[in-house]
PDB file of C-alpha atoms and ligand atoms in Angstrom:
ATOM      1  CA  MET A   1     -48.868 293.721 -29.517  1.00  0.00           C
ATOM      2  CA  SER A   2     -49.419 294.148 -25.811  1.00  0.00           C
ATOM      3  CA  LEU A   3     -49.025 291.017 -23.751  1.00  0.00           C
ATOM      4  CA  PRO A   4     -51.893 289.742 -21.604  1.00  0.00           C
ATOM      5  CA  LEU A   5     -49.780 290.436 -18.512  1.00  0.00           C
ATOM      6  CA  ILE A   6     -50.994 292.181 -15.373  1.00  0.00           C
ATOM      7  CA  ARG A   7     -48.877 293.157 -12.389  1.00  0.00           C
ATOM      8  CA  SER A   8     -50.340 293.363  -8.891  1.00  0.00           C
ATOM      9  CA  ALA A   9     -50.505 296.896  -7.490  1.00  0.00           C
ATOM     10  CA  GLU A  10     -47.516 296.154  -5.289  1.00  0.00           C
ATOM     11  CA  VAL A  11     -45.419 294.744  -8.142  1.00  0.00           C
ATOM     12  CA  ALA A  12     -46.374 297.608 -10.474  1.00  0.00           C
ATOM     13  CA  ALA A  13     -45.220 300.148  -7.871  1.00  0.00           C
ATOM     14  CA  ALA A  14     -41.930 298.312  -7.252  1.00  0.00           C
ATOM     15  CA  THR A  15     -41.312 298.018 -11.002  1.00  0.00           C
ATOM     16  CA  SER A  16     -41.727 301.744 -11.671  1.00  0.00           C
ATOM     17  CA  ALA A  17     -39.529 302.617  -8.704  1.00  0.00           C
ATOM     18  CA  GLY A  18     -36.818 300.110  -9.699  1.00  0.00           C
ATOM     19  CA  ARG A  19     -37.107 298.314  -6.367  1.00  0.00           C
ATOM     20  CA  PRO A  20     -36.051 294.641  -5.951  1.00  0.00           C
ATOM     21  CA  ILE A  21     -38.658 291.982  -6.802  1.00  0.00           C
ATOM     22  CA  VAL A  22     -38.652 288.219  -6.179  1.00  0.00           C
ATOM     23  CA  ALA A  23     -40.778 285.893  -8.314  1.00  0.00           C
ATOM     24  CA  LEU A  24     -42.611 282.950  -6.720  1.00  0.00           C
ATOM     25  CA  GLU A  25     -44.193 279.954  -8.446  1.00  0.00           C
ATOM     26  CA  SER A  26     -47.756 278.740  -8.038  1.00  0.00           C
ATOM     27  CA  THR A  27     -47.556 274.997  -8.792  1.00  0.00           C
ATOM     28  CA  ILE A  28     -46.125 274.513  -5.331  1.00  0.00           C
ATOM     29  CA  ILE A  29     -49.404 276.027  -4.060  1.00  0.00           C
ATOM     30  CA  THR A  30     -51.826 273.974  -6.184  1.00  0.00           C
ATOM     31  CA  HIS A  31     -49.903 270.719  -6.663  1.00  0.00           C
ATOM     32  CA  GLY A  32     -47.226 270.744  -3.968  1.00  0.00           C
ATOM     33  CA  MET A  33     -49.128 271.265  -0.723  1.00  0.00           C
ATOM     34  CA  PRO A  34     -52.639 270.702   0.656  1.00  0.00           C
ATOM     35  CA  TYR A  35     -55.104 273.495   1.498  1.00  0.00           C
ATOM     36  CA  PRO A  36     -54.991 275.482   3.792  1.00  0.00           C
ATOM     37  CA  GLN A  37     -51.269 275.033   4.522  1.00  0.00           C
ATOM     38  CA  ASN A  38     -50.562 276.017   0.897  1.00  0.00           C
ATOM     39  CA  VAL A  39     -52.118 279.492   1.183  1.00  0.00           C
ATOM     40  CA  GLU A  40     -50.622 280.070   4.620  1.00  0.00           C
ATOM     41  CA  MET A  41     -47.219 279.117   3.209  1.00  0.00           C
ATOM     42  CA  ALA A  42     -47.692 281.427   0.213  1.00  0.00           C
ATOM     43  CA  ARG A  43     -48.665 284.401   2.384  1.00  0.00           C
ATOM     44  CA  GLY A  44     -45.880 283.757   4.875  1.00  0.00           C
ATOM     45  CA  VAL A  45     -43.289 283.546   2.120  1.00  0.00           C
ATOM     46  CA  GLU A  46     -44.489 286.805   0.570  1.00  0.00           C
ATOM     47  CA  GLN A  47     -44.164 288.511   3.944  1.00  0.00           C
ATOM     48  CA  ILE A  48     -40.591 287.284   4.431  1.00  0.00           C
ATOM     49  CA  ILE A  49     -39.678 288.883   1.116  1.00  0.00           C
ATOM     50  CA  ARG A  50     -41.269 292.188   2.169  1.00  0.00           C
ATOM     51  CA  ASP A  51     -39.478 292.066   5.524  1.00  0.00           C
ATOM     52  CA  GLU A  52     -36.185 291.812   3.636  1.00  0.00           C
ATOM     53  CA  GLY A  53     -37.009 294.956   1.662  1.00  0.00           C
ATOM     54  CA  ALA A  54     -38.084 293.327  -1.612  1.00  0.00           C
ATOM     55  CA  THR A  55     -41.469 292.806  -3.285  1.00  0.00           C
ATOM     56  CA  PRO A  56     -42.995 289.343  -3.856  1.00  0.00           C
ATOM     57  CA  ALA A  57     -44.483 288.455  -7.239  1.00  0.00           C
ATOM     58  CA  THR A  58     -46.376 285.158  -7.217  1.00  0.00           C
ATOM     59  CA  ILE A  59     -46.979 284.178 -10.842  1.00  0.00           C
ATOM     60  CA  ALA A  60     -49.993 282.320 -12.279  1.00  0.00           C
ATOM     61  CA  VAL A  61     -52.311 282.354 -15.291  1.00  0.00           C
ATOM     62  CA  MET A  62     -55.883 283.311 -14.444  1.00  0.00           C
ATOM     63  CA  ASP A  63     -58.646 283.578 -17.040  1.00  0.00           C
ATOM     64  CA  GLY A  64     -56.157 283.962 -19.847  1.00  0.00           C
ATOM     65  CA  THR A  65     -54.017 286.634 -18.190  1.00  0.00           C
ATOM     66  CA  LEU A  66     -50.485 286.121 -16.952  1.00  0.00           C
ATOM     67  CA  HIS A  67     -50.506 287.585 -13.461  1.00  0.00           C
ATOM     68  CA  VAL A  68     -47.223 288.775 -12.012  1.00  0.00           C
ATOM     69  CA  GLY A  69     -48.086 289.270  -8.370  1.00  0.00           C
ATOM     70  CA  LEU A  70     -51.434 288.042  -7.077  1.00  0.00           C
ATOM     71  CA  GLU A  71     -53.829 290.049  -4.953  1.00  0.00           C
ATOM     72  CA  ASP A  72     -54.785 288.228  -1.773  1.00  0.00           C
ATOM     73  CA  GLU A  73     -58.214 287.059  -3.077  1.00  0.00           C
ATOM     74  CA  GLN A  74     -56.543 285.633  -6.180  1.00  0.00           C
ATOM     75  CA  LEU A  75     -54.018 283.771  -4.080  1.00  0.00           C
ATOM     76  CA  THR A  76     -56.783 282.268  -1.946  1.00  0.00           C
ATOM     77  CA  GLN A  77     -58.828 281.337  -4.993  1.00  0.00           C
ATOM     78  CA  LEU A  78     -55.887 279.566  -6.616  1.00  0.00           C
ATOM     79  CA  ALA A  79     -54.998 277.729  -3.398  1.00  0.00           C
ATOM     80  CA  LYS A  80     -58.544 276.323  -3.303  1.00  0.00           C
ATOM     81  CA  THR A  81     -58.318 274.994  -6.870  1.00  0.00           C
ATOM     82  CA  PRO A  82     -56.415 271.715  -6.575  1.00  0.00           C
ATOM     83  CA  ASP A  83     -57.481 270.726 -10.093  1.00  0.00           C
ATOM     84  CA  ALA A  84     -55.923 273.861 -11.614  1.00  0.00           C
ATOM     85  CA  ALA A  85     -53.828 273.060 -14.670  1.00  0.00           C
ATOM     86  CA  LYS A  86     -50.096 272.577 -14.114  1.00  0.00           C
ATOM     87  CA  LEU A  87     -48.419 274.817 -16.657  1.00  0.00           C
ATOM     88  CA  SER A  88     -44.878 274.258 -17.825  1.00  0.00           C
ATOM     89  CA  ARG A  89     -43.138 275.829 -20.854  1.00  0.00           C
ATOM     90  CA  ALA A  90     -45.124 273.657 -23.267  1.00  0.00           C
ATOM     91  CA  ASP A  91     -48.516 274.591 -21.832  1.00  0.00           C
ATOM     92  CA  MET A  92     -48.371 278.266 -21.050  1.00  0.00           C
ATOM     93  CA  ALA A  93     -49.166 279.874 -24.409  1.00  0.00           C
ATOM     94  CA  ILE A  94     -52.116 277.570 -25.052  1.00  0.00           C
ATOM     95  CA  CYS A  95     -53.585 278.250 -21.610  1.00  0.00           C
ATOM     96  CA  VAL A  96     -53.305 282.030 -22.071  1.00  0.00           C
ATOM     97  CA  ALA A  97     -54.646 281.905 -25.636  1.00  0.00           C
ATOM     98  CA  GLN A  98     -57.641 279.819 -24.541  1.00  0.00           C
ATOM     99  CA  GLY A  99     -58.474 282.083 -21.602  1.00  0.00           C
ATOM    100  CA  GLY A 100     -57.624 279.329 -19.129  1.00  0.00           C
ATOM    101  CA  THR A 101     -56.370 279.233 -15.555  1.00  0.00           C
ATOM    102  CA  GLY A 102     -53.340 277.395 -14.308  1.00  0.00           C
ATOM    103  CA  ALA A 103     -50.430 277.326 -11.906  1.00  0.00           C
ATOM    104  CA  THR A 104     -46.927 277.849 -13.220  1.00  0.00           C
ATOM    105  CA  THR A 105     -44.079 275.393 -12.624  1.00  0.00           C
ATOM    106  CA  VAL A 106     -40.500 276.544 -12.160  1.00  0.00           C
ATOM    107  CA  ALA A 107     -40.026 276.609 -15.949  1.00  0.00           C
ATOM    108  CA  ALA A 108     -43.162 278.640 -16.672  1.00  0.00           C
ATOM    109  CA  THR A 109     -42.559 280.958 -13.703  1.00  0.00           C
ATOM    110  CA  MET A 110     -39.091 281.724 -15.072  1.00  0.00           C
ATOM    111  CA  ILE A 111     -40.681 282.720 -18.379  1.00  0.00           C
ATOM    112  CA  GLY A 112     -43.202 284.938 -16.575  1.00  0.00           C
ATOM    113  CA  ALA A 113     -40.445 286.503 -14.483  1.00  0.00           C
ATOM    114  CA  MET A 114     -38.346 287.252 -17.559  1.00  0.00           C
ATOM    115  CA  LEU A 115     -41.300 288.866 -19.334  1.00  0.00           C
ATOM    116  CA  ALA A 116     -41.821 291.108 -16.307  1.00  0.00           C
ATOM    117  CA  GLY A 117     -38.112 291.937 -15.960  1.00  0.00           C
ATOM    118  CA  ILE A 118     -37.650 289.983 -12.707  1.00  0.00           C
ATOM    119  CA  GLU A 119     -34.266 288.320 -12.263  1.00  0.00           C
ATOM    120  CA  VAL A 120     -34.591 286.358  -9.011  1.00  0.00           C
ATOM    121  CA  PHE A 121     -37.034 283.581  -8.135  1.00  0.00           C
ATOM    122  CA  ALA A 122     -37.535 281.537  -4.954  1.00  0.00           C
ATOM    123  CA  THR A 123     -39.075 278.064  -4.836  1.00  0.00           C
ATOM    124  CA  GLY A 124     -38.862 274.816  -2.858  1.00  0.00           C
ATOM    125  CA  GLY A 125     -37.272 272.333  -5.206  1.00  0.00           C
ATOM    126  CA  ILE A 126     -36.862 272.284  -8.963  1.00  0.00           C
ATOM    127  CA  GLY A 127     -37.871 269.400 -11.175  1.00  0.00           C
ATOM    128  CA  GLY A 128     -35.049 267.244 -12.517  1.00  0.00           C
ATOM    129  CA  VAL A 129     -34.090 263.846 -13.876  1.00  0.00           C
ATOM    130  CA  HIS A 130     -36.381 261.231 -12.374  1.00  0.00           C
ATOM    131  CA  ARG A 131     -35.092 257.910 -11.103  1.00  0.00           C
ATOM    132  CA  GLY A 132     -35.485 255.385 -13.919  1.00  0.00           C
ATOM    133  CA  ALA A 133     -35.245 258.167 -16.534  1.00  0.00           C
ATOM    134  CA  GLU A 134     -33.154 255.816 -18.691  1.00  0.00           C
ATOM    135  CA  GLN A 135     -36.461 253.964 -19.216  1.00  0.00           C
ATOM    136  CA  SER A 136     -39.096 256.697 -18.853  1.00  0.00           C
ATOM    137  CA  PHE A 137     -37.136 259.650 -20.331  1.00  0.00           C
ATOM    138  CA  ASP A 138     -38.799 261.733 -17.572  1.00  0.00           C
ATOM    139  CA  ILE A 139     -36.632 264.845 -17.317  1.00  0.00           C
ATOM    140  CA  SER A 140     -38.269 268.043 -16.092  1.00  0.00           C
ATOM    141  CA  ALA A 141     -38.508 271.000 -18.465  1.00  0.00           C
ATOM    142  CA  ASP A 142     -37.160 273.048 -15.523  1.00  0.00           C
ATOM    143  CA  LEU A 143     -33.618 272.025 -16.462  1.00  0.00           C
ATOM    144  CA  GLN A 144     -33.839 273.280 -20.069  1.00  0.00           C
ATOM    145  CA  GLU A 145     -35.398 276.482 -18.805  1.00  0.00           C
ATOM    146  CA  LEU A 146     -32.473 277.171 -16.492  1.00  0.00           C
ATOM    147  CA  ALA A 147     -30.231 276.783 -19.536  1.00  0.00           C
ATOM    148  CA  GLN A 148     -31.996 279.469 -21.552  1.00  0.00           C
ATOM    149  CA  THR A 149     -33.857 281.943 -19.340  1.00  0.00           C
ATOM    150  CA  PRO A 150     -31.838 284.529 -17.382  1.00  0.00           C
ATOM    151  CA  VAL A 151     -33.301 284.083 -13.903  1.00  0.00           C
ATOM    152  CA  THR A 152     -31.450 283.056 -10.736  1.00  0.00           C
ATOM    153  CA  VAL A 153     -33.524 280.348  -9.025  1.00  0.00           C
ATOM    154  CA  VAL A 154     -33.127 279.688  -5.304  1.00  0.00           C
ATOM    155  CA  ALA A 155     -34.147 276.127  -4.347  1.00  0.00           C
ATOM    156  CA  ALA A 156     -33.189 273.664  -1.616  1.00  0.00           C
ATOM    157  CA  GLY A 157     -31.212 271.509  -4.007  1.00  0.00           C
ATOM    158  CA  ALA A 158     -32.628 268.800  -6.202  1.00  0.00           C
ATOM    159  CA  LYS A 159     -35.505 266.951  -4.646  1.00  0.00           C
ATOM    160  CA  ALA A 160     -34.486 263.625  -3.156  1.00  0.00           C
ATOM    161  CA  ILE A 161     -37.272 261.859  -5.102  1.00  0.00           C
ATOM    162  CA  LEU A 162     -35.149 262.491  -8.195  1.00  0.00           C
ATOM    163  CA  ASP A 163     -31.929 260.944  -9.407  1.00  0.00           C
ATOM    164  CA  ILE A 164     -29.671 263.669  -8.044  1.00  0.00           C
ATOM    165  CA  PRO A 165     -26.403 262.584  -9.746  1.00  0.00           C
ATOM    166  CA  LYS A 166     -28.145 262.422 -13.149  1.00  0.00           C
ATOM    167  CA  THR A 167     -29.787 265.801 -12.489  1.00  0.00           C
ATOM    168  CA  LEU A 168     -26.368 267.322 -11.764  1.00  0.00           C
ATOM    169  CA  GLU A 169     -24.842 265.767 -14.888  1.00  0.00           C
ATOM    170  CA  THR A 170     -27.682 267.118 -17.020  1.00  0.00           C
ATOM    171  CA  LEU A 171     -27.338 270.613 -15.562  1.00  0.00           C
ATOM    172  CA  GLU A 172     -23.624 270.480 -16.321  1.00  0.00           C
ATOM    173  CA  THR A 173     -24.337 269.448 -19.918  1.00  0.00           C
ATOM    174  CA  LEU A 174     -26.814 272.311 -20.230  1.00  0.00           C
ATOM    175  CA  GLY A 175     -24.283 274.800 -18.875  1.00  0.00           C
ATOM    176  CA  VAL A 176     -26.253 275.684 -15.743  1.00  0.00           C
ATOM    177  CA  PRO A 177     -24.173 276.703 -12.727  1.00  0.00           C
ATOM    178  CA  VAL A 178     -25.216 274.826  -9.576  1.00  0.00           C
ATOM    179  CA  ILE A 179     -24.107 276.856  -6.593  1.00  0.00           C
ATOM    180  CA  ALA A 180     -24.385 275.594  -3.012  1.00  0.00           C
ATOM    181  CA  PHE A 181     -24.930 278.444  -0.597  1.00  0.00           C
ATOM    182  CA  GLY A 182     -22.498 278.475   2.322  1.00  0.00           C
ATOM    183  CA  GLN A 183     -21.382 274.839   2.212  1.00  0.00           C
ATOM    184  CA  ASP A 184     -19.487 272.370   0.025  1.00  0.00           C
ATOM    185  CA  SER A 185     -22.071 269.592  -0.027  1.00  0.00           C
ATOM    186  CA  LEU A 186     -25.066 269.704  -2.344  1.00  0.00           C
ATOM    187  CA  PRO A 187     -28.221 270.005  -0.221  1.00  0.00           C
ATOM    188  CA  ALA A 188     -30.925 267.381  -0.883  1.00  0.00           C
ATOM    189  CA  PHE A 189     -34.229 269.200  -0.309  1.00  0.00           C
ATOM    190  CA  TRP A 190     -35.550 267.645   2.950  1.00  0.00           C
ATOM    191  CA  SER A 191     -31.947 267.074   4.091  1.00  0.00           C
ATOM    192  CA  SER A 192     -29.398 269.855   4.378  1.00  0.00           C
ATOM    193  CA  THR A 193     -26.521 267.780   3.023  1.00  0.00           C
ATOM    194  CA  SER A 194     -25.879 264.869   0.675  1.00  0.00           C
ATOM    195  CA  ASP A 195     -22.915 262.717  -0.298  1.00  0.00           C
ATOM    196  CA  LEU A 196     -22.414 264.847  -3.387  1.00  0.00           C
ATOM    197  CA  LYS A 197     -20.145 267.839  -3.582  1.00  0.00           C
ATOM    198  CA  ALA A 198     -21.787 270.852  -5.218  1.00  0.00           C
ATOM    199  CA  PRO A 199     -20.070 271.978  -8.431  1.00  0.00           C
ATOM    200  CA  GLN A 200     -19.798 275.559  -7.081  1.00  0.00           C
ATOM    201  CA  ARG A 201     -20.026 277.274  -3.714  1.00  0.00           C
ATOM    202  CA  LEU A 202     -20.711 280.914  -2.841  1.00  0.00           C
ATOM    203  CA  ASP A 203     -21.158 282.294   0.667  1.00  0.00           C
ATOM    204  CA  ARG A 204     -22.783 285.700   0.183  1.00  0.00           C
ATOM    205  CA  ALA A 205     -25.894 287.003  -1.573  1.00  0.00           C
ATOM    206  CA  GLU A 206     -23.744 289.778  -3.094  1.00  0.00           C
ATOM    207  CA  ASP A 207     -21.488 287.201  -4.759  1.00  0.00           C
ATOM    208  CA  ILE A 208     -24.488 285.411  -6.257  1.00  0.00           C
ATOM    209  CA  ALA A 209     -25.777 288.739  -7.605  1.00  0.00           C
ATOM    210  CA  LYS A 210     -22.360 289.498  -9.097  1.00  0.00           C
ATOM    211  CA  ALA A 211     -22.204 286.113 -10.815  1.00  0.00           C
ATOM    212  CA  HIS A 212     -25.715 286.670 -12.203  1.00  0.00           C
ATOM    213  CA  ARG A 213     -24.638 290.020 -13.664  1.00  0.00           C
ATOM    214  CA  MET A 214     -21.419 288.642 -15.077  1.00  0.00           C
ATOM    215  CA  ARG A 215     -23.238 285.837 -16.872  1.00  0.00           C
ATOM    216  CA  ALA A 216     -25.364 288.416 -18.678  1.00  0.00           C
ATOM    217  CA  ASP A 217     -22.359 290.645 -19.375  1.00  0.00           C
ATOM    218  CA  LEU A 218     -20.530 287.715 -20.947  1.00  0.00           C
ATOM    219  CA  GLY A 219     -23.537 287.013 -23.150  1.00  0.00           C
ATOM    220  CA  VAL A 220     -24.065 283.519 -21.721  1.00  0.00           C
ATOM    221  CA  PRO A 221     -27.795 282.729 -21.862  1.00  0.00           C
ATOM    222  CA  GLY A 222     -29.664 281.101 -19.021  1.00  0.00           C
ATOM    223  CA  GLY A 223     -29.826 281.394 -15.255  1.00  0.00           C
ATOM    224  CA  GLN A 224     -28.210 279.982 -12.155  1.00  0.00           C
ATOM    225  CA  LEU A 225     -29.428 277.390  -9.676  1.00  0.00           C
ATOM    226  CA  ILE A 226     -28.745 278.281  -6.060  1.00  0.00           C
ATOM    227  CA  ALA A 227     -28.922 275.242  -3.761  1.00  0.00           C
ATOM    228  CA  ASN A 228     -29.744 276.627  -0.334  1.00  0.00           C
ATOM    229  CA  PRO A 229     -29.661 274.060   2.499  1.00  0.00           C
ATOM    230  CA  VAL A 230     -32.792 273.654   4.639  1.00  0.00           C
ATOM    231  CA  PRO A 231     -32.136 274.863   8.213  1.00  0.00           C
ATOM    232  CA  LYS A 232     -30.779 271.959  10.311  1.00  0.00           C
ATOM    233  CA  SER A 233     -33.553 272.425  12.873  1.00  0.00           C
ATOM    234  CA  ALA A 234     -36.174 271.551  10.215  1.00  0.00           C
ATOM    235  CA  GLU A 235     -34.392 268.878   8.173  1.00  0.00           C
ATOM    236  CA  ILE A 236     -35.300 265.217   7.801  1.00  0.00           C
ATOM    237  CA  PRO A 237     -32.149 263.083   7.697  1.00  0.00           C
ATOM    238  CA  GLN A 238     -31.664 261.112   4.475  1.00  0.00           C
ATOM    239  CA  ALA A 239     -31.889 257.788   6.320  1.00  0.00           C
ATOM    240  CA  ASP A 240     -35.412 258.699   7.545  1.00  0.00           C
ATOM    241  CA  ILE A 241     -36.811 260.025   4.268  1.00  0.00           C
ATOM    242  CA  GLU A 242     -35.288 257.461   1.883  1.00  0.00           C
ATOM    243  CA  PRO A 243     -37.601 254.513   2.768  1.00  0.00           C
ATOM    244  CA  MET A 244     -40.654 256.743   2.256  1.00  0.00           C
ATOM    245  CA  ILE A 245     -39.340 257.904  -1.117  1.00  0.00           C
ATOM    246  CA  ALA A 246     -38.742 254.280  -2.110  1.00  0.00           C
ATOM    247  CA  GLN A 247     -42.287 253.297  -1.165  1.00  0.00           C
ATOM    248  CA  ALA A 248     -43.847 256.296  -2.938  1.00  0.00           C
ATOM    249  CA  LEU A 249     -41.850 255.505  -6.077  1.00  0.00           C
ATOM    250  CA  GLN A 250     -42.972 251.880  -5.993  1.00  0.00           C
ATOM    251  CA  GLU A 251     -46.605 252.911  -5.679  1.00  0.00           C
ATOM    252  CA  ALA A 252     -46.268 255.401  -8.529  1.00  0.00           C
ATOM    253  CA  GLU A 253     -44.960 252.636 -10.748  1.00  0.00           C
ATOM    254  CA  ALA A 254     -47.637 250.142  -9.679  1.00  0.00           C
ATOM    255  CA  GLN A 255     -50.370 252.712 -10.371  1.00  0.00           C
ATOM    256  CA  ASN A 256     -48.876 253.750 -13.703  1.00  0.00           C
ATOM    257  CA  ILE A 257     -48.483 257.408 -12.713  1.00  0.00           C
ATOM    258  CA  THR A 258     -46.669 259.215 -15.525  1.00  0.00           C
ATOM    259  CA  ALA A 259     -45.661 262.619 -16.945  1.00  0.00           C
ATOM    260  CA  LYS A 260     -46.943 265.699 -15.093  1.00  0.00           C
ATOM    261  CA  ASP A 261     -48.630 263.618 -12.397  1.00  0.00           C
ATOM    262  CA  VAL A 262     -45.438 262.032 -11.088  1.00  0.00           C
ATOM    263  CA  THR A 263     -44.085 264.887  -8.946  1.00  0.00           C
ATOM    264  CA  PRO A 264     -47.435 265.828  -7.288  1.00  0.00           C
ATOM    265  CA  PHE A 265     -48.161 262.138  -6.590  1.00  0.00           C
ATOM    266  CA  LEU A 266     -44.799 261.542  -4.936  1.00  0.00           C
ATOM    267  CA  LEU A 267     -44.995 264.697  -2.810  1.00  0.00           C
ATOM    268  CA  GLN A 268     -48.499 263.795  -1.617  1.00  0.00           C
ATOM    269  CA  ARG A 269     -47.550 260.209  -0.733  1.00  0.00           C
ATOM    270  CA  ILE A 270     -44.415 261.287   1.133  1.00  0.00           C
ATOM    271  CA  TYR A 271     -46.555 263.787   3.043  1.00  0.00           C
ATOM    272  CA  GLU A 272     -48.891 260.968   4.086  1.00  0.00           C
ATOM    273  CA  LEU A 273     -46.131 258.469   4.832  1.00  0.00           C
ATOM    274  CA  SER A 274     -44.259 260.988   6.990  1.00  0.00           C
ATOM    275  CA  ASP A 275     -47.393 262.025   8.930  1.00  0.00           C
ATOM    276  CA  GLY A 276     -47.039 265.571   7.698  1.00  0.00           C
ATOM    277  CA  ARG A 277     -43.381 265.967   8.613  1.00  0.00           C
ATOM    278  CA  SER A 278     -42.293 266.364   4.973  1.00  0.00           C
ATOM    279  CA  LEU A 279     -44.680 269.312   4.639  1.00  0.00           C
ATOM    280  CA  GLU A 280     -43.256 271.094   7.688  1.00  0.00           C
ATOM    281  CA  THR A 281     -39.785 270.712   6.225  1.00  0.00           C
ATOM    282  CA  ASN A 282     -40.996 271.826   2.803  1.00  0.00           C
ATOM    283  CA  ILE A 283     -42.499 275.006   4.283  1.00  0.00           C
ATOM    284  CA  ALA A 284     -39.347 275.742   6.299  1.00  0.00           C
ATOM    285  CA  LEU A 285     -37.121 275.418   3.260  1.00  0.00           C
ATOM    286  CA  VAL A 286     -39.287 277.603   1.027  1.00  0.00           C
ATOM    287  CA  ARG A 287     -39.233 280.331   3.682  1.00  0.00           C
ATOM    288  CA  ASN A 288     -35.468 280.029   3.921  1.00  0.00           C
ATOM    289  CA  ASN A 289     -35.152 280.266   0.127  1.00  0.00           C
ATOM    290  CA  ALA A 290     -37.396 283.334  -0.008  1.00  0.00           C
ATOM    291  CA  ARG A 291     -35.128 285.128   2.465  1.00  0.00           C
ATOM    292  CA  LEU A 292     -31.985 284.415   0.454  1.00  0.00           C
ATOM    293  CA  ALA A 293     -33.692 285.290  -2.837  1.00  0.00           C
ATOM    294  CA  ALA A 294     -34.783 288.655  -1.416  1.00  0.00           C
ATOM    295  CA  ARG A 295     -31.205 289.380  -0.328  1.00  0.00           C
ATOM    296  CA  ILE A 296     -29.930 288.516  -3.813  1.00  0.00           C
ATOM    297  CA  ALA A 297     -32.598 290.734  -5.410  1.00  0.00           C
ATOM    298  CA  CYS A 298     -31.599 293.610  -3.093  1.00  0.00           C
ATOM    299  CA  ALA A 299     -27.921 293.095  -3.947  1.00  0.00           C
ATOM    300  CA  LEU A 300     -28.782 293.238  -7.664  1.00  0.00           C
ATOM    301  CA  VAL A 301     -30.204 296.749  -7.439  1.00  0.00           C
ATOM    302  CA  THR A 302     -27.358 298.265  -5.407  1.00  0.00           C
TER     303      THR A 302
HETATM  304  N1  PSU B 401     -40.803 270.744  -5.936  1.00  0.00           N
HETATM  305  C1  PSU B 401     -41.552 270.832  -4.798  1.00  0.00           C
HETATM  306  N2  PSU B 401     -42.854 271.115  -4.905  1.00  0.00           N
HETATM  307  C2  PSU B 401     -43.419 271.326  -6.115  1.00  0.00           C
HETATM  308  C3  PSU B 401     -42.622 271.265  -7.303  1.00  0.00           C
HETATM  309  C4  PSU B 401     -41.324 270.967  -7.150  1.00  0.00           C
HETATM  310  O1  PSU B 401     -41.052 270.654  -3.699  1.00  0.00           O
HETATM  311  O2  PSU B 401     -44.610 271.573  -6.156  1.00  0.00           O
HETATM  312  C5  PSU B 401     -43.215 271.587  -8.636  1.00  0.00           C
HETATM  313  C6  PSU B 401     -42.484 272.784  -9.266  1.00  0.00           C
HETATM  314  O3  PSU B 401     -43.452 273.641  -9.813  1.00  0.00           O
HETATM  315  C7  PSU B 401     -41.639 272.170 -10.357  1.00  0.00           C
HETATM  316  C8  PSU B 401     -42.515 271.032 -10.770  1.00  0.00           C
HETATM  317  O4  PSU B 401     -41.369 273.051 -11.406  1.00  0.00           O
HETATM  318  O5  PSU B 401     -43.029 270.510  -9.548  1.00  0.00           O
HETATM  319  C9  PSU B 401     -41.754 269.979 -11.522  1.00  0.00           C
HETATM  320  O6  PSU B 401     -42.667 269.128 -12.126  1.00  0.00           O
HETATM  321  P1  PSU B 401     -42.165 268.077 -13.218  1.00  0.00           P
HETATM  322  O7  PSU B 401     -41.291 267.122 -12.442  1.00  0.00           O
HETATM  323  O8  PSU B 401     -43.437 267.450 -13.727  1.00  0.00           O
HETATM  324  O9  PSU B 401     -41.422 268.851 -14.257  1.00  0.00           O
HETATM  325 MN1   MN B 402     -41.757 265.059 -15.807  1.00  0.00          MN
END
């Protein structure tokens, strides 16, 4: 059976030539940032990947087809659809089978990347164990996906809205390597450092590529999480962001926001509470992650 999967012209050409490709998610576009900053971010990030000598592949489901690489009109169309479905592992097959349209989370983007033979993926922050998870059981499917799907994911560490120690413990249980890039401390999304030491540290894209290869060679399933610190010039110190996170979390609880709606709600409220500063930082860190991911993808093909 042939899969309902279409590559963009650019991704198809790179695939046949064996050139490096970097996957990008689409939930960050539809549920992570407002229009038009979301489409500007998405285009800018794609260009960074090209400038590094790799090919960008933004992944989404449109009208029942899994698109690996979006043409510019498709990207714009998706960015203008804030009510697009948010597709994680559980949702993807149903959306495709029903001819639906939706944006892929980290988990679903990893599945799309694997199906298209792409081994490296850049995003902003992954989902994780939410604060209060001992009550809500809210643990992102992104963590399980990292444990089973062989894609190296470059993110800016676990998002500070989460319970970062519990997220790290869960990743350890699942056998997912968490590798800080170029520093000992685990980055915390909007902030470049945290009080936590990262379980692993690597300093070069080539070393990350080597570790990715070795994991496959050893027959260990799953991917790697690369925690790439946001550039200092764009960071928001933890002391500044923490009160806004606390307020957003309180409001989420008061308004009974649950399940898939939690992460988009928190990101939107922190954007408002920070007068847009959180968005500037978010864009800066995604761009930084795209650059590193492209270097890893290039190292994988040499
Ligand atoms: N982190 C961000 N922006 C985002 C997301 C994460 O900075 O938009 C998205 C990603 O697509 C991630 C998803 O996979 O949120 C996690 O959602 P949940 O917590 O519902 O699993
Ligand atoms: Mn959740």
